[in-house]
């Protein structure tokens, strides 16, 4: 006990020094050491609209602004601290009953780069492909993409600035010059400047506000936790304005997804992700079933992720280091059971993490395990039951999810019990999509879903009645759960700033506070306690 007291005093002193140094006091910004916190709810502001309309395809931010085979939809993704993926699209996509795929070999995939503007000392080639979304049914529109290019440039210096252009120099059709900065090398003293976190973004006016606000916060990388374009929603609440797909299209044998929205989204995001890497994971709106049972085609083809680099061999789950942070991206819409390939990979990946080299361990997937909103309540309880103990055993620090269109931050929790060694779970499915913000809580009178609701689009149903605590014998709590520290129904985005191997500042920004720099929706220092929450100690708890 004496050692714990001395350790607690030491941490408090260090925290006060740290906060004073950067201009804050402990009283101004709480830390997880002050928790667990009494649950707080900020109700939806009735003066605001719950959502906004989709941007039309001829909107300036979605229109194609290049001709011929000049690159567009340019984006970056982390491969490692010494390598970067560069992706782009050339040529014209086609949509209609009869479409003819372009020949990927007709346009080369080149990236020129160097450390000085206009002086490209290196050139690298990559691969290209096309994909199709096919519906062999009368009245549904088939689609074939432009040529999608992926080039990995290697041998870069960590934490360095590079100038680059991409395209095909033989045509010639090269892009304008862009700039990016590589991430720092793994190590306990180096971290990305700011990490932006968004979920369920879409292409609405709210989405525009989210991105504009995020750009003002000057992130150095972007974590996108699923549900990117809502292309599969555009034929309902989007371009057609129908509230019910099966009602508006009663003869449709399969739900149509309007693939040009992917191209619009790539143009919409290019000003940001052509200069900072975006790391993605799939959500349910990326499933996009088509003929022959094919799913996730757009997601799998359009994005380069470090799957091979992390020995996963699957774009549905992978990991990467960003300075002193090890990120794990998991797939909720493929097999997550303990007997499956993803679980086997996860166990191996976690066992290889060196916490002296990457002290912070951050995980992300689309649907939240801990969620007190009516929407998607206990929807992925099966996944939690399969994987939570493993993540707890290896003391994951933070978990980001989306899916629920609101914001919620949890107290440290494990198996629905407050636990000082559990992760801080954060839901940021509030990017601004067409489905509007969620406002109902499962603990509100009359808002508890039935046990037959919230059936996942993949996996089984494992809904439970609580066997202990304040909700014992019930499916829903009758008050905000003790593990829910703060929740608010508003669109926005988050920023994670890791200060050192112990402290990370998490800030959540509401869209309506875009031009009020002194106002934040939520802010807290997440504090690691590796001395108290060792891997050996957590293994004893769950064994």
Short mmCIF file of C-alpha atoms in Angstrom, two decimals:
data_model
loop_
_atom_site.label_atom_id
_atom_site.label_comp_id
_atom_site.label_asym_id
_atom_site.label_seq_id
_atom_site.Cartn_x
_atom_site.Cartn_y
_atom_site.Cartn_z
CA UNK A 1 0.00 0.00 0.00
CA UNK A 2 2.85 2.36 0.82
CA UNK A 3 4.37 1.80 -2.63
CA UNK A 4 1.02 2.50 -4.30
CA UNK A 5 0.63 5.71 -2.28
CA UNK A 6 4.12 6.88 -3.27
CA UNK A 7 3.38 6.04 -6.91
CA UNK A 8 0.10 7.95 -6.81
CA UNK A 9 1.79 11.01 -5.31
CA UNK A 10 4.52 10.81 -7.94
CA UNK A 11 2.00 10.65 -10.80
CA UNK A 12 0.06 13.60 -9.38
CA UNK A 13 3.20 15.74 -9.10
CA UNK A 14 4.27 14.90 -12.65
CA UNK A 15 0.79 15.70 -13.94
CA UNK A 16 0.69 19.09 -12.23
CA UNK A 17 4.09 19.96 -13.69
CA UNK A 18 3.01 18.81 -17.14
CA UNK A 19 -0.27 20.72 -17.18
CA UNK A 20 1.31 23.86 -15.77
CA UNK A 21 4.00 23.70 -18.44
CA UNK A 22 1.45 23.64 -21.29
CA UNK A 23 -0.75 26.32 -19.78
CA UNK A 24 -3.47 24.33 -18.01
CA UNK A 25 -4.17 23.34 -14.46
CA UNK A 26 -5.41 20.00 -13.24
CA UNK A 27 -8.72 21.64 -12.31
CA UNK A 28 -9.29 22.82 -15.89
CA UNK A 29 -8.78 19.52 -17.67
CA UNK A 30 -9.65 16.32 -15.79
CA UNK A 31 -7.62 13.13 -16.07
CA UNK A 32 -8.68 9.51 -15.95
CA UNK A 33 -6.95 9.37 -12.57
CA UNK A 34 -9.81 11.54 -11.29
CA UNK A 35 -12.33 8.91 -12.38
CA UNK A 36 -14.45 6.98 -12.55
CA UNK A 37 -16.66 9.96 -13.23
CA UNK A 38 -20.30 10.41 -12.40
CA UNK A 39 -22.22 9.92 -15.66
CA UNK A 40 -23.09 13.11 -17.55
CA UNK A 41 -25.59 13.53 -20.40
CA UNK A 42 -25.91 16.57 -22.63
CA UNK A 43 -29.27 16.37 -24.36
CA UNK A 44 -29.69 17.25 -28.00
CA UNK A 45 -30.06 20.97 -28.58
CA UNK A 46 -33.60 21.36 -29.99
CA UNK A 47 -32.59 24.58 -31.75
CA UNK A 48 -30.41 22.52 -34.10
CA UNK A 49 -31.43 20.26 -36.95
CA UNK A 50 -30.71 16.56 -36.38
CA UNK A 51 -29.12 16.28 -39.79
CA UNK A 52 -28.66 17.79 -43.23
CA UNK A 53 -29.15 16.77 -46.84
CA UNK A 54 -26.64 14.95 -48.98
CA UNK A 55 -24.46 17.12 -51.20
CA UNK A 56 -25.48 16.70 -54.87
CA UNK A 57 -23.02 15.15 -57.30
CA UNK A 58 -22.54 18.52 -59.03
CA UNK A 59 -21.46 20.19 -55.79
CA UNK A 60 -18.06 21.91 -56.23
CA UNK A 61 -16.46 19.64 -53.63
CA UNK A 62 -17.65 16.49 -55.42
CA UNK A 63 -17.23 17.42 -59.10
CA UNK A 64 -14.38 16.03 -61.16
CA UNK A 65 -11.89 18.81 -61.86
CA UNK A 66 -9.32 17.02 -64.02
CA UNK A 67 -9.48 15.80 -67.60
CA UNK A 68 -8.26 12.70 -69.40
CA UNK A 69 -5.94 10.51 -67.37
CA UNK A 70 -4.76 13.14 -64.93
CA UNK A 71 -4.86 11.87 -61.30
CA UNK A 72 -7.68 12.68 -58.92
CA UNK A 73 -8.90 11.39 -55.55
CA UNK A 74 -5.29 11.38 -54.31
CA UNK A 75 -4.78 9.93 -50.86
CA UNK A 76 -2.07 8.73 -48.47
CA UNK A 77 -1.86 5.83 -46.02
CA UNK A 78 0.82 4.70 -43.60
CA UNK A 79 2.90 1.69 -44.55
CA UNK A 80 5.60 2.29 -41.92
CA UNK A 81 7.67 5.17 -40.56
CA UNK A 82 9.91 4.80 -43.63
CA UNK A 83 7.28 4.09 -46.29
CA UNK A 84 4.00 5.59 -47.45
CA UNK A 85 1.17 4.44 -49.70
CA UNK A 86 0.04 6.90 -52.39
CA UNK A 87 -3.27 6.14 -54.12
CA UNK A 88 -5.27 7.89 -56.84
CA UNK A 89 -7.79 7.37 -59.64
CA UNK A 90 -7.52 8.07 -63.38
CA UNK A 91 -10.04 7.88 -66.20
CA UNK A 92 -13.82 7.98 -66.12
CA UNK A 93 -16.03 5.64 -64.13
CA UNK A 94 -19.10 4.34 -65.97
CA UNK A 95 -22.61 3.64 -64.72
CA UNK A 96 -25.52 2.12 -66.62
CA UNK A 97 -26.89 -1.18 -67.85
CA UNK A 98 -23.88 -1.88 -70.07
CA UNK A 99 -20.45 -0.86 -68.81
CA UNK A 100 -17.02 -1.79 -70.18
CA UNK A 101 -14.13 -1.81 -67.68
CA UNK A 102 -11.08 0.31 -68.50
CA UNK A 103 -7.72 -1.38 -69.06
CA UNK A 104 -5.51 -0.79 -65.97
CA UNK A 105 -2.40 -1.36 -68.09
CA UNK A 106 -3.26 1.65 -70.26
CA UNK A 107 -2.05 4.14 -67.63
CA UNK A 108 1.14 3.80 -65.59
CA UNK A 109 1.34 4.23 -61.81
CA UNK A 110 4.27 6.52 -60.94
CA UNK A 111 5.19 8.65 -57.94
CA UNK A 112 8.01 11.20 -58.12
CA UNK A 113 9.24 12.53 -54.78
CA UNK A 114 12.01 14.39 -53.02
CA UNK A 115 12.80 16.67 -50.09
CA UNK A 116 12.77 19.89 -52.10
CA UNK A 117 9.92 21.42 -54.02
CA UNK A 118 10.23 20.65 -57.72
CA UNK A 119 13.29 18.44 -57.21
CA UNK A 120 12.22 14.80 -57.34
CA UNK A 121 15.23 12.62 -56.59
CA UNK A 122 13.29 9.34 -56.58
CA UNK A 123 10.67 7.67 -58.75
CA UNK A 124 8.64 4.57 -57.88
CA UNK A 125 6.08 2.51 -59.76
CA UNK A 126 3.14 0.55 -58.37
CA UNK A 127 0.03 -1.36 -59.37
CA UNK A 128 -3.38 -0.46 -60.76
CA UNK A 129 -6.75 -2.13 -61.06
CA UNK A 130 -10.46 -1.52 -61.65
CA UNK A 131 -13.54 -2.97 -60.00
CA UNK A 132 -17.21 -3.34 -60.88
CA UNK A 133 -20.45 -3.30 -58.91
CA UNK A 134 -22.79 -5.53 -60.90
CA UNK A 135 -26.55 -6.02 -60.76
CA UNK A 136 -27.85 -8.39 -63.49
CA UNK A 137 -31.39 -7.22 -62.89
CA UNK A 138 -33.53 -4.91 -65.00
CA UNK A 139 -33.69 -1.36 -63.69
CA UNK A 140 -30.51 -1.48 -61.59
CA UNK A 141 -27.40 0.36 -62.75
CA UNK A 142 -24.08 -1.44 -63.05
CA UNK A 143 -20.85 0.44 -62.37
CA UNK A 144 -17.21 0.12 -63.29
CA UNK A 145 -14.59 2.31 -61.70
CA UNK A 146 -11.83 4.44 -63.07
CA UNK A 147 -8.33 3.01 -62.84
CA UNK A 148 -7.29 2.85 -59.19
CA UNK A 149 -3.55 3.18 -58.55
CA UNK A 150 -1.56 2.19 -55.45
CA UNK A 151 2.15 2.91 -55.08
CA UNK A 152 4.25 2.27 -51.99
CA UNK A 153 7.26 4.51 -51.69
CA UNK A 154 10.02 3.14 -49.46
CA UNK A 155 13.30 4.30 -47.97
CA UNK A 156 11.88 7.50 -46.51
CA UNK A 157 13.24 9.31 -43.48
CA UNK A 158 10.92 9.21 -40.43
CA UNK A 159 9.42 12.52 -39.43
CA UNK A 160 10.55 14.21 -42.64
CA UNK A 161 8.75 16.36 -45.20
CA UNK A 162 8.47 15.19 -48.81
CA UNK A 163 7.20 16.79 -52.01
CA UNK A 164 5.54 14.49 -54.52
CA UNK A 165 3.49 14.20 -57.68
CA UNK A 166 1.82 11.15 -59.15
CA UNK A 167 0.50 9.94 -62.49
CA UNK A 168 1.92 8.75 -65.80
CA UNK A 169 4.86 10.76 -67.16
CA UNK A 170 4.73 9.07 -70.57
CA UNK A 171 1.35 10.52 -71.56
CA UNK A 172 2.21 12.94 -69.90
CA UNK A 173 -0.41 13.20 -67.15
CA UNK A 174 1.19 14.03 -63.81
CA UNK A 175 -0.58 15.69 -60.89
CA UNK A 176 0.35 18.97 -59.34
CA UNK A 177 2.82 18.89 -56.47
CA UNK A 178 1.67 17.79 -53.01
CA UNK A 179 3.44 17.62 -49.64
CA UNK A 180 3.37 15.05 -46.84
CA UNK A 181 5.32 14.34 -43.68
CA UNK A 182 6.27 10.82 -42.65
CA UNK A 183 5.31 9.63 -39.18
CA UNK A 184 7.93 9.42 -36.42
CA UNK A 185 9.85 6.20 -35.80
CA UNK A 186 8.50 3.89 -33.10
CA UNK A 187 9.79 5.00 -29.73
CA UNK A 188 8.52 6.17 -26.33
CA UNK A 189 9.44 9.82 -26.98
CA UNK A 190 8.09 10.41 -30.49
CA UNK A 191 4.43 10.78 -31.46
CA UNK A 192 2.34 12.18 -34.30
CA UNK A 193 1.48 15.84 -33.80
CA UNK A 194 -2.31 15.32 -33.71
CA UNK A 195 -4.46 12.36 -34.64
CA UNK A 196 -7.95 13.14 -35.90
CA UNK A 197 -10.68 10.53 -35.35
CA UNK A 198 -13.94 10.40 -37.36
CA UNK A 199 -16.67 7.83 -37.85
CA UNK A 200 -19.76 7.63 -40.07
CA UNK A 201 -18.84 10.67 -42.15
CA UNK A 202 -20.93 10.56 -45.30
CA UNK A 203 -21.34 13.45 -47.75
CA UNK A 204 -23.77 15.94 -46.23
CA UNK A 205 -23.53 19.58 -45.26
CA UNK A 206 -22.75 18.34 -41.74
CA UNK A 207 -19.93 16.24 -43.20
CA UNK A 208 -18.50 19.40 -44.77
CA UNK A 209 -18.60 21.21 -41.44
CA UNK A 210 -16.86 18.29 -39.74
CA UNK A 211 -14.02 18.24 -42.26
CA UNK A 212 -13.65 22.05 -42.28
CA UNK A 213 -13.47 22.07 -38.49
CA UNK A 214 -11.00 19.18 -38.48
CA UNK A 215 -8.71 20.94 -40.96
CA UNK A 216 -8.60 23.96 -38.65
CA UNK A 217 -7.28 21.65 -35.92
CA UNK A 218 -4.30 20.74 -38.14
CA UNK A 219 -3.99 16.96 -37.68
CA UNK A 220 -1.00 14.94 -38.88
CA UNK A 221 -3.00 11.76 -39.53
CA UNK A 222 -6.63 10.66 -39.69
CA UNK A 223 -8.25 7.58 -38.17
CA UNK A 224 -11.50 6.76 -40.02
CA UNK A 225 -13.52 4.17 -38.10
CA UNK A 226 -15.94 2.97 -40.79
CA UNK A 227 -19.02 4.06 -42.75
CA UNK A 228 -17.26 6.37 -45.15
CA UNK A 229 -19.44 7.41 -48.09
CA UNK A 230 -22.96 6.04 -47.48
CA UNK A 231 -23.05 5.22 -51.20
CA UNK A 232 -25.50 2.45 -50.36
CA UNK A 233 -27.85 5.00 -48.79
CA UNK A 234 -27.95 7.44 -51.69
CA UNK A 235 -30.86 5.71 -53.42
CA UNK A 236 -32.97 6.12 -50.28
CA UNK A 237 -32.46 9.05 -47.93
CA UNK A 238 -29.92 10.61 -50.28
CA UNK A 239 -30.45 11.39 -53.96
CA UNK A 240 -33.97 9.90 -54.27
CA UNK A 241 -35.29 11.13 -50.94
CA UNK A 242 -37.09 7.86 -50.19
CA UNK A 243 -37.31 6.97 -46.52
CA UNK A 244 -37.83 3.25 -47.22
CA UNK A 245 -35.83 1.40 -49.87
CA UNK A 246 -38.14 -1.61 -50.15
CA UNK A 247 -41.17 0.73 -50.36
CA UNK A 248 -39.70 2.92 -53.09
CA UNK A 249 -38.15 0.03 -55.01
CA UNK A 250 -40.48 -2.92 -54.35
CA UNK A 251 -39.22 -4.95 -57.31
CA UNK A 252 -35.54 -4.56 -56.48
CA UNK A 253 -34.00 -8.00 -55.82
CA UNK A 254 -30.94 -6.47 -54.15
CA UNK A 255 -30.20 -3.14 -52.48
CA UNK A 256 -28.53 -0.91 -55.04
CA UNK A 257 -25.52 1.17 -54.07
CA UNK A 258 -24.76 4.33 -56.03
CA UNK A 259 -21.03 3.94 -56.66
CA UNK A 260 -20.37 7.45 -58.07
CA UNK A 261 -20.67 8.61 -54.45
CA UNK A 262 -17.34 6.90 -53.81
CA UNK A 263 -15.75 9.04 -56.50
CA UNK A 264 -17.38 12.16 -55.08
CA UNK A 265 -16.12 11.22 -51.61
CA UNK A 266 -12.57 10.77 -52.91
CA UNK A 267 -12.65 14.29 -54.36
CA UNK A 268 -14.29 15.66 -51.22
CA UNK A 269 -11.48 14.23 -49.07
CA UNK A 270 -8.51 14.88 -51.36
CA UNK A 271 -7.55 18.33 -50.01
CA UNK A 272 -6.99 16.71 -46.61
CA UNK A 273 -5.81 13.15 -47.30
CA UNK A 274 -3.41 14.09 -50.10
CA UNK A 275 -1.24 15.64 -47.39
CA UNK A 276 -1.92 13.49 -44.30
CA UNK A 277 -2.37 9.70 -44.17
CA UNK A 278 -5.85 8.30 -43.60
CA UNK A 279 -6.16 4.90 -41.95
CA UNK A 280 -9.51 3.21 -42.55
CA UNK A 281 -11.51 0.27 -41.28
CA UNK A 282 -14.71 -1.09 -42.78
CA UNK A 283 -18.21 -0.38 -41.48
CA UNK A 284 -21.59 -1.90 -42.31
CA UNK A 285 -22.21 0.65 -45.09
CA UNK A 286 -19.14 -0.72 -46.87
CA UNK A 287 -20.69 -4.21 -47.20
CA UNK A 288 -22.44 -3.29 -50.48
CA UNK A 289 -23.62 -6.73 -51.66
CA UNK A 290 -23.79 -7.32 -55.40
CA UNK A 291 -24.26 -10.24 -57.75
CA UNK A 292 -22.68 -13.62 -56.90
CA UNK A 293 -22.55 -12.74 -53.22
CA UNK A 294 -19.63 -10.30 -53.65
CA UNK A 295 -19.29 -7.76 -50.81
CA UNK A 296 -16.94 -4.93 -49.76
CA UNK A 297 -15.59 -4.52 -53.30
CA UNK A 298 -15.25 -0.73 -53.12
CA UNK A 299 -13.54 -0.79 -49.73
CA UNK A 300 -11.12 -3.57 -50.65
CA UNK A 301 -10.02 -2.02 -53.95
CA UNK A 302 -9.97 1.69 -53.19
CA UNK A 303 -7.82 1.73 -50.04
CA UNK A 304 -4.22 0.70 -49.48
CA UNK A 305 -3.59 -0.46 -45.91
CA UNK A 306 -0.54 -2.09 -44.27
CA UNK A 307 -2.05 -5.56 -44.13
CA UNK A 308 0.95 -7.44 -45.53
CA UNK A 309 3.28 -5.25 -43.49
CA UNK A 310 1.49 -6.45 -40.33
CA UNK A 311 1.24 -10.10 -41.43
CA UNK A 312 -2.55 -10.11 -41.58
CA UNK A 313 -2.96 -10.57 -45.34
CA UNK A 314 -6.43 -9.04 -45.02
CA UNK A 315 -7.57 -5.46 -45.53
CA UNK A 316 -10.30 -6.13 -42.95
CA UNK A 317 -7.81 -6.16 -40.05
CA UNK A 318 -4.23 -4.95 -39.70
CA UNK A 319 -1.89 -3.00 -37.42
CA UNK A 320 0.76 -0.30 -37.69
CA UNK A 321 2.98 1.88 -35.53
CA UNK A 322 2.79 5.67 -35.45
CA UNK A 323 5.64 6.83 -33.25
CA UNK A 324 5.10 5.38 -29.78
CA UNK A 325 1.56 4.17 -30.58
CA UNK A 326 0.67 0.70 -31.84
CA UNK A 327 -2.68 0.80 -33.65
CA UNK A 328 -4.82 -2.30 -34.15
CA UNK A 329 -7.66 -2.11 -36.69
CA UNK A 330 -10.23 -4.90 -36.37
CA UNK A 331 -13.05 -6.09 -38.63
CA UNK A 332 -16.51 -6.57 -37.14
CA UNK A 333 -18.14 -7.79 -40.36
CA UNK A 334 -15.98 -10.86 -40.87
CA UNK A 335 -15.27 -13.78 -38.55
CA UNK A 336 -14.15 -12.50 -35.14
CA UNK A 337 -14.60 -15.75 -33.21
CA UNK A 338 -11.75 -17.15 -31.13
CA UNK A 339 -11.39 -20.05 -33.59
CA UNK A 340 -10.98 -17.77 -36.62
CA UNK A 341 -8.08 -16.28 -38.55
CA UNK A 342 -8.64 -12.72 -37.30
CA UNK A 343 -8.51 -13.74 -33.64
CA UNK A 344 -5.39 -15.84 -34.26
CA UNK A 345 -3.72 -12.87 -35.96
CA UNK A 346 -4.80 -10.50 -33.17
CA UNK A 347 -3.39 -12.74 -30.46
CA UNK A 348 -0.06 -12.97 -32.28
CA UNK A 349 0.05 -9.23 -32.98
CA UNK A 350 -0.65 -8.33 -29.34
CA UNK A 351 1.99 -10.75 -28.09
CA UNK A 352 4.60 -9.06 -30.28
CA UNK A 353 3.91 -5.51 -29.07
CA UNK A 354 6.90 -4.03 -27.21
CA UNK A 355 5.48 -1.52 -24.73
CA UNK A 356 8.94 -0.04 -24.16
CA UNK A 357 9.03 0.80 -27.86
CA UNK A 358 5.33 1.64 -28.38
CA UNK A 359 3.91 2.37 -24.91
CA UNK A 360 0.44 3.23 -26.20
CA UNK A 361 -1.88 0.54 -27.54
CA UNK A 362 -4.94 1.83 -29.41
CA UNK A 363 -7.59 -0.33 -31.08
CA UNK A 364 -10.39 0.61 -33.48
CA UNK A 365 -13.37 -1.08 -35.11
CA UNK A 366 -16.72 0.15 -36.34
CA UNK A 367 -19.54 -0.94 -33.94
CA UNK A 368 -19.04 -0.10 -30.24
CA UNK A 369 -19.13 -2.75 -27.53
CA UNK A 370 -20.08 -0.21 -24.85
CA UNK A 371 -23.02 1.94 -25.89
CA UNK A 372 -25.89 3.41 -23.89
CA UNK A 373 -27.87 4.77 -26.84
CA UNK A 374 -30.98 2.94 -28.06
CA UNK A 375 -29.49 2.72 -31.53
CA UNK A 376 -27.33 -0.42 -31.92
CA UNK A 377 -27.69 -1.23 -28.22
CA UNK A 378 -25.83 -4.52 -27.48
CA UNK A 379 -25.68 -5.15 -31.22
CA UNK A 380 -22.12 -6.53 -31.18
CA UNK A 381 -22.26 -8.24 -27.80
CA UNK A 382 -21.04 -11.45 -29.50
CA UNK A 383 -17.83 -9.75 -30.64
CA UNK A 384 -17.27 -8.32 -27.17
CA UNK A 385 -17.66 -11.73 -25.57
CA UNK A 386 -15.16 -13.24 -28.02
CA UNK A 387 -12.44 -10.58 -27.94
CA UNK A 388 -12.69 -8.36 -24.87
CA UNK A 389 -10.66 -10.57 -22.52
CA UNK A 390 -7.77 -10.68 -24.98
CA UNK A 391 -7.64 -6.90 -25.35
CA UNK A 392 -7.90 -6.51 -21.58
CA UNK A 393 -5.15 -9.06 -21.03
CA UNK A 394 -2.75 -6.99 -23.14
CA UNK A 395 -4.00 -3.75 -21.52
CA UNK A 396 -5.22 -1.84 -24.55
CA UNK A 397 -5.38 1.83 -23.55
CA UNK A 398 -8.02 3.34 -25.86
CA UNK A 399 -10.68 1.92 -28.19
CA UNK A 400 -12.34 4.02 -30.91
CA UNK A 401 -15.60 3.04 -32.62
CA UNK A 402 -18.38 4.64 -34.65
CA UNK A 403 -21.75 3.22 -35.83
CA UNK A 404 -23.84 5.10 -33.22
CA UNK A 405 -24.41 8.59 -34.58
CA UNK A 406 -23.52 10.47 -31.44
CA UNK A 407 -20.63 10.92 -29.03
CA UNK A 408 -19.94 8.88 -25.91
CA UNK A 409 -16.86 8.42 -23.72
CA UNK A 410 -16.71 5.64 -21.17
CA UNK A 411 -15.04 5.33 -17.81
CA UNK A 412 -12.41 2.61 -17.81
CA UNK A 413 -14.41 -0.61 -18.01
CA UNK A 414 -14.07 -4.36 -18.40
CA UNK A 415 -16.98 -6.80 -18.65
CA UNK A 416 -19.47 -4.02 -17.79
CA UNK A 417 -17.66 -3.31 -14.51
CA UNK A 418 -15.62 -0.25 -13.66
CA UNK A 419 -11.98 -1.28 -13.86
CA UNK A 420 -8.98 1.04 -13.57
CA UNK A 421 -7.01 -1.22 -15.93
CA UNK A 422 -9.71 -1.40 -18.61
CA UNK A 423 -9.54 0.64 -21.84
CA UNK A 424 -11.19 4.01 -22.33
CA UNK A 425 -13.85 3.29 -24.97
CA UNK A 426 -14.88 6.25 -27.13
CA UNK A 427 -17.70 6.35 -29.70
CA UNK A 428 -17.33 8.93 -32.47
CA UNK A 429 -19.95 7.88 -35.02
CA UNK A 430 -20.90 11.54 -35.32
CA UNK A 431 -19.17 12.56 -38.53
CA UNK A 432 -22.29 13.99 -40.16
CA UNK A 433 -23.95 11.30 -42.25
CA UNK A 434 -27.41 11.37 -43.87
CA UNK A 435 -29.03 9.17 -41.19
CA UNK A 436 -29.04 12.06 -38.67
CA UNK A 437 -27.77 12.22 -35.11
CA UNK A 438 -29.00 9.68 -32.53
CA UNK A 439 -30.81 11.24 -29.58
CA UNK A 440 -32.49 8.39 -27.65
CA UNK A 441 -30.81 6.55 -24.81
CA UNK A 442 -31.58 2.97 -23.83
CA UNK A 443 -32.15 4.13 -20.24
CA UNK A 444 -34.71 6.78 -21.23
CA UNK A 445 -38.30 5.82 -20.31
CA UNK A 446 -39.82 3.79 -23.12
CA UNK A 447 -36.62 3.79 -25.20
CA UNK A 448 -35.16 0.43 -24.22
CA UNK A 449 -35.01 -1.72 -27.37
CA UNK A 450 -36.50 -5.17 -27.25
CA UNK A 451 -34.17 -8.13 -27.13
CA UNK A 452 -35.16 -8.87 -30.73
CA UNK A 453 -33.98 -5.48 -31.99
CA UNK A 454 -30.50 -4.44 -33.08
CA UNK A 455 -29.63 -7.59 -34.99
CA UNK A 456 -26.15 -7.17 -36.52
CA UNK A 457 -25.57 -7.40 -40.26
CA UNK A 458 -22.89 -9.97 -39.51
CA UNK A 459 -22.49 -12.46 -36.68
CA UNK A 460 -24.88 -13.81 -34.11
CA UNK A 461 -27.07 -12.26 -31.44
CA UNK A 462 -25.78 -12.48 -27.87
CA UNK A 463 -27.99 -9.98 -26.05
CA UNK A 464 -27.79 -10.37 -22.27
CA UNK A 465 -29.68 -9.42 -19.17
CA UNK A 466 -27.23 -8.06 -16.62
CA UNK A 467 -26.45 -10.47 -13.80
CA UNK A 468 -24.88 -7.97 -11.43
CA UNK A 469 -24.72 -4.28 -10.52
CA UNK A 470 -27.37 -1.56 -10.81
CA UNK A 471 -28.96 -3.22 -13.87
CA UNK A 472 -29.11 -6.73 -12.41
CA UNK A 473 -31.86 -8.80 -14.01
CA UNK A 474 -32.55 -6.21 -16.71
CA UNK A 475 -31.75 -5.85 -20.41
CA UNK A 476 -31.42 -2.06 -20.14
CA UNK A 477 -30.27 0.17 -17.31
CA UNK A 478 -32.89 2.50 -15.82
CA UNK A 479 -30.30 5.28 -15.57
CA UNK A 480 -27.17 6.26 -17.46
CA UNK A 481 -24.78 3.35 -16.87
CA UNK A 482 -21.91 3.93 -14.46
CA UNK A 483 -19.44 3.02 -17.21
CA UNK A 484 -20.77 5.85 -19.42
CA UNK A 485 -18.87 8.95 -18.33
CA UNK A 486 -20.13 11.47 -20.90
CA UNK A 487 -22.52 11.40 -23.83
CA UNK A 488 -23.92 14.02 -26.18
CA UNK A 489 -26.03 13.94 -29.33
CA UNK A 490 -24.12 16.15 -31.73
CA UNK A 491 -22.04 15.81 -34.86
CA UNK A 492 -18.32 16.41 -34.52
CA UNK A 493 -14.83 14.89 -34.51
CA UNK A 494 -12.07 14.03 -32.06
CA UNK A 495 -8.38 14.88 -31.71
CA UNK A 496 -5.87 12.69 -29.84
CA UNK A 497 -2.60 14.33 -28.82
CA UNK A 498 -0.16 11.94 -27.14
CA UNK A 499 2.13 13.95 -24.89
CA UNK A 500 4.48 11.21 -23.69
CA UNK A 501 4.43 7.54 -22.69
CA UNK A 502 1.98 8.28 -19.85
CA UNK A 503 -0.33 11.12 -20.91
CA UNK A 504 -2.56 11.69 -23.92
CA UNK A 505 -4.98 14.58 -24.37
CA UNK A 506 -8.33 13.63 -25.91
CA UNK A 507 -10.57 16.44 -27.22
CA UNK A 508 -13.96 16.13 -28.83
CA UNK A 509 -15.18 19.07 -30.93
CA UNK A 510 -18.83 19.71 -31.69
CA UNK A 511 -19.62 20.96 -35.18
CA UNK A 512 -21.56 23.92 -33.82
CA UNK A 513 -18.46 25.11 -31.96
CA UNK A 514 -16.44 25.43 -35.16
CA UNK A 515 -15.78 29.13 -34.74
CA UNK A 516 -15.58 29.22 -30.95
CA UNK A 517 -12.01 28.26 -30.15
CA UNK A 518 -12.56 28.34 -26.39
CA UNK A 519 -15.43 25.86 -26.44
CA UNK A 520 -14.98 22.09 -26.46
CA UNK A 521 -17.56 19.36 -26.20
CA UNK A 522 -15.34 17.11 -24.10
CA UNK A 523 -11.72 17.02 -23.05
CA UNK A 524 -9.70 14.76 -20.79
CA UNK A 525 -6.17 13.52 -20.20
CA UNK A 526 -6.01 9.75 -20.58
CA UNK A 527 -3.31 8.50 -18.22
CA UNK A 528 -1.57 5.16 -18.47
CA UNK A 529 -0.55 3.32 -15.29
CA UNK A 530 1.70 0.49 -16.51
CA UNK A 531 3.10 -0.16 -13.04
CA UNK A 532 -0.37 -0.97 -11.68
CA UNK A 533 -1.80 -2.62 -14.80
CA UNK A 534 0.89 -5.00 -16.00
CA UNK A 535 0.17 -7.79 -18.46
CA UNK A 536 0.90 -10.39 -15.77
CA UNK A 537 -1.56 -8.73 -13.39
CA UNK A 538 -4.38 -8.63 -15.93
CA UNK A 539 -3.76 -12.26 -16.87
CA UNK A 540 -4.33 -13.20 -13.23
CA UNK A 541 -7.62 -11.27 -13.20
CA UNK A 542 -9.12 -12.97 -16.27
CA UNK A 543 -7.76 -16.47 -15.61
#
